[in-house]
Short mmCIF file of C-alpha atoms and ligand atoms in Angstrom, two decimals:
data_model
loop_
_atom_site.label_atom_id
_atom_site.label_comp_id
_atom_site.label_asym_id
_atom_site.label_seq_id
_atom_site.Cartn_x
_atom_site.Cartn_y
_atom_site.Cartn_z
CA GLN N 1 45.31 -9.75 -109.13
CA GLY N 2 49.26 -10.47 -109.85
CA SER N 3 49.65 -6.66 -108.76
CA THR N 4 47.96 -6.45 -105.04
CA PRO N 5 50.55 -6.85 -102.39
CA ARG N 6 50.15 -10.55 -101.26
CA ALA N 7 49.35 -9.15 -97.65
CA ILE N 8 47.22 -11.67 -95.23
CA SER N 9 46.78 -14.00 -98.70
CA ILE N 10 50.11 -16.29 -97.64
CA VAL N 11 49.14 -16.75 -94.04
CA PRO N 12 49.18 -20.92 -92.86
CA GLN N 13 45.85 -22.56 -91.73
CA ALA N 14 46.01 -23.25 -88.06
CA ALA N 15 45.00 -26.28 -86.09
CA PRO N 16 41.91 -26.13 -84.42
CA VAL N 17 41.16 -26.19 -81.01
CA ALA N 18 41.14 -29.60 -79.77
CA VAL N 19 38.22 -29.29 -77.16
CA PHE N 20 36.16 -27.38 -79.42
CA LYS N 21 36.95 -29.37 -82.61
CA LEU N 22 36.11 -32.50 -80.30
CA THR N 23 32.39 -30.87 -79.41
CA GLN N 24 31.88 -30.04 -83.33
CA ASP N 25 32.75 -33.73 -84.18
CA PHE N 26 30.33 -34.53 -81.96
CA ASN N 27 27.53 -32.42 -82.78
CA ASN N 28 27.91 -33.71 -86.34
CA ASP N 29 27.75 -37.08 -85.12
CA GLN N 30 23.96 -38.76 -86.19
CA PHE N 31 24.52 -41.58 -83.81
CA PRO N 32 21.24 -41.78 -81.23
CA ASN N 33 23.39 -42.61 -78.01
CA LYS N 34 26.43 -40.36 -78.62
CA VAL N 35 28.27 -39.06 -75.17
CA ASN N 36 30.33 -35.85 -75.34
CA LEU N 37 33.24 -36.02 -72.43
CA GLY N 38 34.99 -33.51 -73.70
CA VAL N 39 34.56 -29.60 -72.78
CA GLY N 40 34.71 -28.63 -69.23
CA ALA N 41 31.44 -27.50 -68.93
CA TYR N 42 28.48 -28.73 -66.41
CA ARG N 43 26.11 -30.64 -67.92
CA THR N 44 22.43 -32.03 -65.69
CA ASP N 45 21.31 -35.70 -65.64
CA GLU N 46 19.33 -34.74 -68.37
CA GLY N 47 22.62 -34.21 -70.26
CA GLN N 48 21.85 -30.45 -70.91
CA PRO N 49 23.70 -26.67 -69.40
CA TRP N 50 22.43 -25.88 -66.61
CA VAL N 51 21.11 -22.20 -65.80
CA LEU N 52 21.67 -21.86 -62.46
CA PRO N 53 18.26 -20.82 -60.35
CA VAL N 54 19.99 -18.23 -58.56
CA VAL N 55 20.95 -16.71 -62.01
CA LYS N 56 18.06 -16.76 -63.41
CA LYS N 57 16.57 -14.62 -60.55
CA VAL N 58 19.32 -12.00 -60.25
CA GLU N 59 19.02 -11.86 -64.26
CA LYS N 60 15.14 -10.91 -63.92
CA ILE N 61 16.07 -8.44 -60.96
CA ILE N 62 18.68 -6.43 -63.60
CA VAL N 63 16.16 -6.54 -66.23
CA HIS N 64 13.54 -4.32 -63.65
CA ASP N 65 16.41 -2.09 -62.28
CA ASP N 66 15.44 1.15 -64.38
CA ARG N 67 18.93 2.40 -62.53
CA LEU N 68 20.99 0.47 -64.54
CA ASN N 69 21.91 1.34 -68.01
CA HIS N 70 24.84 0.43 -70.80
CA GLU N 71 27.46 3.06 -70.26
CA TYR N 72 31.44 2.17 -70.45
CA LEU N 73 32.18 0.55 -67.43
CA PRO N 74 35.67 1.48 -65.58
CA ILE N 75 38.83 0.09 -67.68
CA LEU N 76 39.63 -1.72 -64.44
CA GLY N 77 35.98 -2.86 -64.08
CA LEU N 78 32.24 -2.87 -61.95
CA PRO N 79 33.87 -1.02 -58.40
CA GLU N 80 31.39 -3.76 -56.44
CA PHE N 81 32.32 -6.49 -58.55
CA ARG N 82 35.99 -5.56 -57.62
CA SER N 83 35.44 -5.52 -53.91
CA SER N 84 32.47 -7.38 -53.57
CA ALA N 85 31.49 -8.06 -49.73
CA SER N 86 31.80 -11.75 -49.44
CA LYS N 87 35.62 -11.74 -50.56
CA ILE N 88 35.64 -15.55 -51.85
CA VAL N 89 38.82 -16.52 -52.25
CA LEU N 90 41.05 -14.60 -49.80
CA GLY N 91 38.05 -14.87 -47.12
CA ASP N 92 36.46 -11.95 -45.02
CA ASN N 93 39.47 -12.10 -42.64
CA SER N 94 42.38 -11.54 -44.90
CA PRO N 95 45.36 -10.06 -43.65
CA ALA N 96 46.07 -8.42 -46.63
CA ILE N 97 42.56 -6.90 -47.67
CA LEU N 98 42.98 -5.73 -44.25
CA GLU N 99 46.37 -3.87 -45.49
CA ASN N 100 44.79 -2.20 -47.97
CA ARG N 101 47.07 -4.04 -50.10
CA VAL N 102 45.11 -6.38 -52.40
CA GLY N 103 43.40 -5.27 -55.33
CA ALA N 104 41.57 -6.47 -58.77
CA VAL N 105 40.92 -6.25 -62.48
CA GLN N 106 37.51 -7.46 -63.82
CA CYS N 107 38.41 -9.43 -66.77
CA LEU N 108 36.97 -11.62 -69.67
CA GLY N 109 36.76 -14.77 -67.58
CA GLY N 110 40.04 -16.70 -66.37
CA THR N 111 41.77 -16.90 -69.37
CA GLY N 112 41.50 -12.79 -69.75
CA ALA N 113 42.69 -12.46 -65.91
CA LEU N 114 45.65 -15.13 -67.00
CA LYS N 115 46.58 -12.96 -70.03
CA ILE N 116 46.55 -9.53 -68.51
CA GLY N 117 48.45 -10.99 -65.71
CA ALA N 118 50.83 -12.43 -68.10
CA GLU N 119 50.98 -8.95 -70.01
CA PHE N 120 51.87 -7.59 -66.73
CA LEU N 121 54.44 -9.72 -65.89
CA ARG N 122 56.33 -9.58 -69.04
CA ARG N 123 56.65 -5.41 -68.67
CA PHE N 124 57.26 -5.11 -65.12
CA TYR N 125 58.14 -8.68 -63.33
CA ASN N 126 62.00 -8.62 -62.47
CA GLY N 127 62.99 -5.70 -64.48
CA SER N 128 61.19 -4.20 -67.70
CA ASN N 129 60.48 -5.81 -70.96
CA ASN N 130 61.74 -9.12 -69.77
CA THR N 131 61.20 -12.37 -71.72
CA LYS N 132 63.38 -14.53 -70.14
CA THR N 133 61.83 -15.51 -66.75
CA PRO N 134 60.92 -18.64 -66.65
CA ILE N 135 57.33 -19.18 -66.41
CA TYR N 136 56.81 -23.04 -65.23
CA VAL N 137 53.36 -24.81 -66.05
CA SER N 138 52.33 -28.08 -64.19
CA ALA N 139 52.70 -31.39 -66.66
CA PRO N 140 50.39 -31.73 -67.53
CA THR N 141 48.22 -28.68 -67.33
CA TRP N 142 45.36 -26.72 -69.27
CA GLU N 143 46.54 -26.52 -73.02
CA ASN N 144 46.17 -22.64 -72.68
CA HIS N 145 48.06 -21.85 -70.11
CA ASN N 146 51.51 -22.37 -72.29
CA ALA N 147 50.07 -20.62 -75.01
CA VAL N 148 49.25 -17.10 -73.03
CA PHE N 149 52.33 -17.16 -71.69
CA SER N 150 54.51 -17.63 -74.88
CA SER N 151 52.04 -14.78 -76.39
CA ALA N 152 52.47 -12.55 -73.93
CA GLY N 153 56.21 -12.35 -74.98
CA PHE N 154 57.70 -15.20 -72.59
CA GLU N 155 60.11 -17.19 -74.49
CA ASP N 156 60.78 -19.58 -71.80
CA VAL N 157 57.61 -21.35 -70.59
CA ARG N 158 58.77 -24.66 -68.81
CA PRO N 159 56.55 -28.12 -67.21
CA TYR N 160 56.98 -28.66 -63.86
CA ARG N 161 56.54 -32.73 -62.76
CA TYR N 162 53.08 -32.75 -61.55
CA TRP N 163 51.64 -36.13 -62.65
CA ASP N 164 52.76 -39.43 -61.71
CA ALA N 165 51.37 -42.02 -64.33
CA GLU N 166 53.01 -45.20 -62.92
CA LYS N 167 51.10 -44.28 -59.23
CA ARG N 168 47.99 -42.01 -60.81
CA GLY N 169 48.47 -39.38 -58.23
CA LEU N 170 50.70 -36.27 -57.62
CA ASP N 171 54.56 -36.46 -58.20
CA LEU N 172 55.02 -34.37 -54.82
CA ALA N 173 58.94 -35.30 -55.05
CA GLY N 174 59.53 -34.43 -58.63
CA PHE N 175 57.60 -31.33 -57.95
CA LEU N 176 59.36 -30.20 -54.97
CA GLY N 177 62.54 -30.93 -56.77
CA ASP N 178 61.38 -28.51 -59.49
CA LEU N 179 60.35 -25.92 -57.34
CA GLU N 180 64.66 -26.35 -55.53
CA SER N 181 66.13 -26.43 -58.81
CA CYS N 182 64.86 -24.03 -60.97
CA PRO N 183 66.39 -20.15 -61.23
CA GLU N 184 65.29 -17.84 -58.58
CA HIS N 185 62.62 -15.30 -58.98
CA SER N 186 61.02 -17.93 -61.89
CA VAL N 187 56.94 -17.97 -61.82
CA PHE N 188 54.87 -20.68 -61.27
CA VAL N 189 51.03 -21.32 -62.26
CA LEU N 190 49.50 -23.03 -59.98
CA HIS N 191 46.05 -24.34 -60.04
CA ALA N 192 43.95 -23.70 -56.59
CA CYS N 193 41.52 -26.88 -56.65
CA ALA N 194 40.27 -29.28 -59.09
CA HIS N 195 43.43 -29.61 -60.89
CA ASN N 196 42.69 -29.96 -64.71
CA PRO N 197 43.36 -32.34 -66.47
CA THR N 198 44.73 -35.11 -63.29
CA GLY N 199 41.91 -34.39 -60.76
CA THR N 200 44.47 -34.48 -58.05
CA ASP N 201 45.16 -31.71 -55.90
CA PRO N 202 48.12 -31.65 -53.50
CA THR N 203 46.77 -32.01 -49.53
CA GLN N 204 47.37 -29.44 -47.12
CA GLU N 205 50.28 -30.63 -45.66
CA GLN N 206 51.74 -31.05 -49.19
CA TRP N 207 51.09 -27.40 -50.05
CA LYS N 208 52.72 -26.33 -46.79
CA GLN N 209 55.66 -27.81 -48.35
CA ILE N 210 55.51 -26.20 -51.54
CA ALA N 211 54.78 -22.92 -50.18
CA GLU N 212 58.20 -22.90 -47.95
CA VAL N 213 60.34 -23.92 -50.99
CA MET N 214 58.82 -21.14 -52.85
CA MET N 215 58.92 -18.31 -50.02
CA ARG N 216 62.59 -19.30 -49.79
CA ARG N 217 63.53 -19.37 -53.30
CA LYS N 218 61.90 -16.17 -54.27
CA LEU N 219 59.51 -17.74 -56.19
CA PHE N 220 56.26 -15.75 -57.76
CA ALA N 221 52.95 -18.10 -57.57
CA PHE N 222 50.46 -17.29 -60.10
CA PHE N 223 47.25 -18.96 -59.42
CA ASP N 224 44.64 -19.73 -61.58
CA SER N 225 41.43 -20.79 -59.49
CA ALA N 226 38.90 -22.12 -62.51
CA TYR N 227 36.90 -24.35 -59.90
CA GLN N 228 36.26 -23.04 -57.19
CA GLY N 229 33.62 -24.95 -55.38
CA PHE N 230 33.83 -27.94 -57.65
CA ALA N 231 36.61 -29.80 -55.83
CA SER N 232 34.88 -30.12 -52.55
CA GLY N 233 31.33 -28.54 -53.04
CA SER N 234 32.68 -26.14 -50.34
CA LEU N 235 33.97 -22.41 -51.35
CA GLU N 236 35.78 -21.99 -48.25
CA LYS N 237 37.61 -25.51 -48.20
CA ASP N 238 38.83 -25.12 -52.19
CA ALA N 239 40.36 -21.87 -51.59
CA TRP N 240 42.14 -22.64 -48.95
CA ALA N 241 45.60 -23.10 -50.62
CA VAL N 242 45.11 -19.52 -52.33
CA ARG N 243 44.69 -18.26 -48.43
CA TYR N 244 47.61 -19.58 -47.43
CA PHE N 245 49.86 -18.41 -49.68
CA VAL N 246 48.17 -15.15 -48.67
CA SER N 247 48.84 -16.07 -45.04
CA SER N 248 52.37 -16.88 -45.77
CA GLY N 249 52.96 -13.04 -46.94
CA PHE N 250 53.60 -13.63 -50.83
CA GLU N 251 53.34 -10.99 -53.33
CA MET N 252 50.87 -13.21 -56.21
CA PHE N 253 47.80 -13.10 -58.36
CA CYS N 254 45.35 -15.14 -58.64
CA ALA N 255 43.02 -15.64 -61.70
CA GLN N 256 39.52 -16.21 -60.84
CA SER N 257 36.91 -17.35 -63.05
CA PHE N 258 33.32 -17.50 -62.43
CA SER N 259 32.28 -19.71 -66.09
CA LYS N 260 32.28 -22.94 -63.95
CA ASN N 261 30.16 -22.08 -60.36
CA PHE N 262 28.46 -19.63 -61.88
CA GLY N 263 27.60 -21.44 -65.08
CA LEU N 264 28.54 -18.01 -67.03
CA TYR N 265 30.59 -19.49 -69.62
CA ASN N 266 29.92 -17.04 -72.34
CA GLU N 267 29.26 -13.96 -70.24
CA ARG N 268 33.16 -13.63 -69.48
CA VAL N 269 33.21 -13.22 -66.22
CA GLY N 270 36.91 -13.21 -64.11
CA ASN N 271 38.64 -11.35 -61.85
CA LEU N 272 42.51 -11.06 -61.38
CA THR N 273 43.82 -10.41 -57.76
CA VAL N 274 46.79 -9.01 -57.32
CA VAL N 275 48.09 -9.38 -53.66
CA ALA N 276 50.76 -6.49 -53.43
CA ARG N 277 53.45 -5.54 -50.73
CA ASP N 278 51.81 -2.59 -49.59
CA ALA N 279 49.15 -0.23 -50.02
CA ASP N 280 51.46 2.71 -52.32
CA ASN N 281 52.92 -1.17 -54.60
CA LEU N 282 49.11 -1.70 -55.30
CA LYS N 283 48.05 1.47 -56.54
CA ARG N 284 51.58 1.42 -58.60
CA VAL N 285 50.50 -2.20 -60.20
CA LEU N 286 46.87 -1.43 -60.84
CA SER N 287 47.77 1.99 -62.68
CA GLN N 288 49.89 -0.45 -65.21
CA MET N 289 47.21 -2.92 -65.06
CA GLU N 290 44.68 -0.15 -66.69
CA LYS N 291 47.46 0.71 -69.49
CA VAL N 292 47.46 -3.33 -70.18
CA VAL N 293 43.38 -3.23 -70.16
CA ARG N 294 43.06 -0.48 -72.37
CA ILE N 295 45.08 -1.98 -75.52
CA THR N 296 43.45 -5.30 -74.84
CA TRP N 297 39.93 -4.85 -74.67
CA SER N 298 39.69 -1.18 -73.06
CA ASN N 299 36.29 -1.68 -70.49
CA PRO N 300 35.01 -4.88 -69.51
CA PRO N 301 31.60 -6.31 -70.29
CA SER N 302 29.16 -5.35 -67.76
CA GLN N 303 26.29 -8.49 -67.53
CA GLY N 304 28.05 -11.55 -65.56
CA ALA N 305 29.80 -8.75 -63.33
CA ARG N 306 26.26 -7.29 -62.61
CA ILE N 307 24.84 -11.14 -62.16
CA VAL N 308 27.90 -12.26 -60.17
CA THR N 309 28.12 -9.06 -57.79
CA ILE N 310 24.10 -8.73 -56.69
CA THR N 311 24.54 -12.48 -55.98
CA LEU N 312 27.77 -12.18 -54.07
CA THR N 313 26.33 -9.51 -51.86
CA SER N 314 23.07 -10.39 -51.26
CA PRO N 315 22.85 -12.89 -47.86
CA GLU N 316 20.03 -14.84 -49.23
CA LEU N 317 21.31 -15.07 -53.03
CA PHE N 318 24.90 -16.17 -51.55
CA SER N 319 23.41 -18.61 -49.72
CA GLU N 320 21.25 -19.96 -52.76
CA TRP N 321 24.01 -19.53 -54.89
CA GLN N 322 26.15 -21.82 -52.63
CA GLU N 323 23.33 -24.76 -52.81
CA ASN N 324 23.26 -24.47 -56.31
CA VAL N 325 27.11 -25.50 -56.65
CA LYS N 326 26.67 -28.33 -53.72
CA THR N 327 23.97 -29.56 -56.05
CA MET N 328 26.73 -29.47 -59.15
CA ALA N 329 29.39 -30.86 -57.01
CA ASN N 330 27.65 -33.74 -55.87
CA ARG N 331 25.74 -34.73 -59.30
CA VAL N 332 29.81 -34.93 -60.22
CA LEU N 333 30.69 -37.34 -57.00
CA LEU N 334 27.44 -39.17 -57.41
CA MET N 335 28.66 -39.94 -61.04
CA ARG N 336 32.55 -40.75 -60.11
CA SER N 337 31.12 -43.43 -57.57
CA GLN N 338 28.84 -44.85 -60.02
CA LEU N 339 31.09 -44.98 -62.80
CA LYS N 340 33.93 -46.85 -60.12
CA ALA N 341 31.43 -49.29 -59.32
CA LYS N 342 29.96 -50.34 -62.35
CA LEU N 343 33.82 -50.67 -63.62
CA GLN N 344 34.56 -52.75 -61.03
CA ALA N 345 31.68 -54.83 -61.28
CA LEU N 346 32.21 -55.45 -65.14
CA GLY N 347 35.86 -56.34 -63.78
CA THR N 348 37.51 -54.33 -65.98
CA PRO N 349 41.34 -54.92 -65.86
CA GLY N 350 43.17 -52.17 -63.93
CA THR N 351 42.04 -50.25 -60.73
CA TRP N 352 39.62 -47.75 -60.38
CA ASP N 353 40.41 -46.04 -57.15
CA HIS N 354 41.58 -43.05 -58.96
CA ILE N 355 38.00 -42.19 -60.46
CA THR N 356 36.94 -41.40 -56.73
CA ASP N 357 40.22 -39.95 -55.26
CA GLN N 358 39.92 -37.57 -58.15
CA ILE N 359 38.33 -34.27 -57.63
CA GLY N 360 36.62 -31.91 -59.23
CA MET N 361 35.05 -31.26 -63.11
CA PHE N 362 37.89 -33.77 -64.89
CA SER N 363 38.75 -37.79 -64.44
CA PHE N 364 42.16 -38.66 -65.96
CA THR N 365 41.18 -42.14 -66.95
CA GLY N 366 44.08 -43.14 -67.64
CA LEU N 367 42.92 -44.62 -71.20
CA ASN N 368 45.85 -44.57 -73.81
CA PRO N 369 45.62 -42.40 -77.23
CA LYS N 370 44.12 -45.53 -78.64
CA GLN N 371 41.51 -46.60 -76.40
CA VAL N 372 40.68 -42.87 -76.64
CA GLU N 373 40.55 -43.43 -80.56
CA TYR N 374 38.48 -46.31 -79.75
CA LEU N 375 36.00 -45.04 -77.78
CA VAL N 376 34.95 -42.03 -80.10
CA LYS N 377 35.61 -43.77 -83.25
CA GLU N 378 33.65 -47.38 -82.15
CA LYS N 379 31.10 -45.95 -79.50
CA HIS N 380 30.63 -42.21 -80.33
CA ILE N 381 31.91 -41.17 -76.70
CA TYR N 382 34.07 -38.17 -77.30
CA LEU N 383 37.43 -37.35 -74.74
CA MET N 384 40.33 -35.57 -74.93
CA ALA N 385 43.26 -38.08 -76.35
CA SER N 386 44.64 -37.36 -72.90
CA GLY N 387 42.17 -39.60 -71.60
CA ARG N 388 40.59 -36.92 -69.47
CA ILE N 389 36.86 -36.95 -69.15
CA ASN N 390 34.34 -34.55 -67.80
CA MET N 391 32.71 -36.53 -65.49
CA CYS N 392 29.46 -33.85 -65.94
CA GLY N 393 29.20 -35.60 -69.27
CA LEU N 394 28.29 -38.52 -67.16
CA THR N 395 24.34 -39.26 -66.88
CA THR N 396 22.55 -41.54 -64.56
CA LYS N 397 21.00 -42.64 -68.36
CA ASN N 398 24.56 -42.97 -70.54
CA ILE N 399 26.83 -44.21 -67.63
CA ASP N 400 26.55 -47.82 -68.05
CA TYR N 401 26.56 -47.39 -72.02
CA VAL N 402 29.96 -45.04 -71.11
CA ALA N 403 31.31 -48.24 -68.46
CA GLU N 404 30.88 -51.03 -71.15
CA SER N 405 32.49 -49.01 -73.59
CA ILE N 406 35.53 -48.20 -70.94
CA HIS N 407 35.64 -52.20 -70.66
CA GLU N 408 35.32 -52.92 -74.14
CA ALA N 409 38.08 -50.72 -74.93
CA VAL N 410 40.71 -51.81 -72.09
CA THR N 411 40.16 -55.13 -72.78
CA LYS N 412 40.20 -55.11 -76.53
CA VAL N 413 42.70 -52.63 -76.96
CA GLN N 414 46.24 -51.78 -75.70
C1 LIG V 501 42.48 -24.61 -65.46
C2 LIG V 501 41.85 -23.75 -66.12
N1 LIG V 501 41.79 -21.86 -66.01
C3 LIG V 501 41.25 -21.07 -66.69
C4 LIG V 501 40.28 -22.08 -67.64
C5 LIG V 501 39.88 -20.50 -68.40
O1 LIG V 501 38.31 -20.23 -68.07
P1 LIG V 501 37.30 -19.27 -68.49
O2 LIG V 501 36.41 -19.72 -69.60
O3 LIG V 501 36.69 -18.34 -67.52
O4 LIG V 501 38.42 -18.23 -69.45
C6 LIG V 501 39.60 -22.85 -67.28
C7 LIG V 501 38.74 -23.43 -68.61
O5 LIG V 501 38.31 -24.21 -68.86
C8 LIG V 501 40.54 -23.84 -66.68
O6 LIG V 501 40.10 -25.37 -67.04
C1 LIG V 502 37.92 -9.68 -56.95
O1 LIG V 502 39.19 -9.67 -56.55
C2 LIG V 502 39.01 -8.93 -55.71
C3 LIG V 502 40.24 -9.17 -54.72
O2 LIG V 502 40.83 -10.28 -54.54
C4 LIG V 502 38.42 -9.12 -54.42
O3 LIG V 502 38.23 -8.83 -53.10
C5 LIG V 502 36.57 -9.18 -54.61
O4 LIG V 502 35.70 -9.78 -54.03
C6 LIG V 502 36.63 -10.36 -56.20
N1 LIG V 502 35.27 -10.48 -56.60
C7 LIG V 502 34.55 -11.29 -56.80
C8 LIG V 502 33.37 -10.97 -57.32
O5 LIG V 502 34.68 -12.42 -56.24
C1 LIG V 503 61.02 -1.82 -73.24
O1 LIG V 503 60.25 -2.01 -74.48
C2 LIG V 503 59.25 -0.38 -74.87
C3 LIG V 503 58.85 -0.95 -76.32
O2 LIG V 503 59.19 -1.96 -77.06
C4 LIG V 503 60.90 0.52 -75.00
O3 LIG V 503 60.15 1.63 -75.42
C5 LIG V 503 61.33 0.72 -74.08
O4 LIG V 503 62.30 1.61 -74.01
C6 LIG V 503 61.90 -0.49 -73.41
N1 LIG V 503 62.28 -0.83 -71.68
C7 LIG V 503 63.40 -0.53 -71.63
C8 LIG V 503 64.33 -0.96 -70.34
O5 LIG V 503 64.09 -1.67 -72.27
C1 LIG V 504 66.06 -10.83 -63.16
O1 LIG V 504 66.37 -9.75 -63.61
C2 LIG V 504 68.26 -10.40 -63.64
C3 LIG V 504 68.74 -8.68 -63.86
O2 LIG V 504 67.97 -8.45 -64.98
C4 LIG V 504 68.71 -11.13 -64.20
O3 LIG V 504 69.99 -11.26 -63.96
C5 LIG V 504 67.87 -12.49 -63.74
O4 LIG V 504 68.56 -13.43 -64.64
C6 LIG V 504 66.39 -12.35 -63.95
N1 LIG V 504 65.99 -13.79 -63.36
C7 LIG V 504 64.85 -13.88 -63.62
C8 LIG V 504 63.88 -15.62 -63.02
O5 LIG V 504 64.11 -13.41 -64.89
#
């Protein structure tokens, strides 16, 4: 034993991923009325995962279609998926699509789309092998943004101001200030809608201001669209910012996830949209994307992409899907208004308007880490240390318990 080389034995233990650790702790908890407000996945009013009815239907279509097989997909993905008729992020009349300068790479979830985009940028943005370009992510953001860009080789991942904790809203002045003062050509990761974790998006007027500075200062927009449909219940409305940037003439990326809005979390369905300067540029970008994908997962999986494509290309299934998305969005809205009303009725100190002002799957409650710890330890209510709660974890059965527990945490723990 002493003479074998210590090749992998000296590895340090890595910290668990907070949000999945929380689920594990929740699963191990024996308390009957425990509540999981952690992981960002939809739950029904019975607290159960929901397989969208339209997805069930399409899965049956796939099983019975004898033309389908399990051959490798092309490296860049299922062709119909990459160009499916409904064009839900960019819209049917996108000028960039008409000019043939939009392309796509089928990726493993939104995370895969961010990863492939990051790997491409590190290799080719502003000259080759660039590791110095600043990558700006919102403060706070989904924690994986930092890690995905640094592990692609970017050495300078920085926060931009986004959240004003004092007024529990967008820090527009700070955001615009950072856009003005950053080095030209920096990359900005922008949440397309339903910002994670704050549930706070810029208004259309504010997006216009953001776009104006980004265009003038030659900043690159990398949109992350993980919750299209969840913010407003409307796919169109939730795509407004992305479409506005495209119509303003940006070259940009958009990482699109179908995990949440199709409830296809474990099928890993994502799409990286590339909006290039012209058709020739697009062709060259995609040729390099193909190399990046080849060394990463070589060929993407097909099941989830087929489900999404079949749904989006049939008018009936498409409208059924839109209804399913609305069902989810409406349940979140109902839980928001009920939680706010209950906290107000209890006279819980502080203002709770932000619960209904915020949108999407999450609420950034403003609970501090000690109050969070109290909820987890004393009340068996699991939420992120940042105070973020997944509104879908609330049900008509547990909402009283959660509201009373929040009341207790706020009044007992400073
Ligand atoms: C902001 C944001 N981006 C991307 C993702 C990644 O989604 P996927 O599961 O499709 O990789 C998530 C998932 O939680 C997210 O919250
Ligand atoms: C993937 O992105 C491309 C480019 O934006 C788009 O045309 C296509 O419709 C997208 N696919 C899906 C399934 O949304
Ligand atoms: C970029 O890195 C690759 C791999 O390390 C190397 O082969 C190539 O020469 C580098 N290019 C430049 C311009 O430094
Ligand atoms: C872009 O490249 C130029 C020249 O290589 C360099 O001076 C500049 O700092 C780079 N900008 C960014 C934002 O990486």
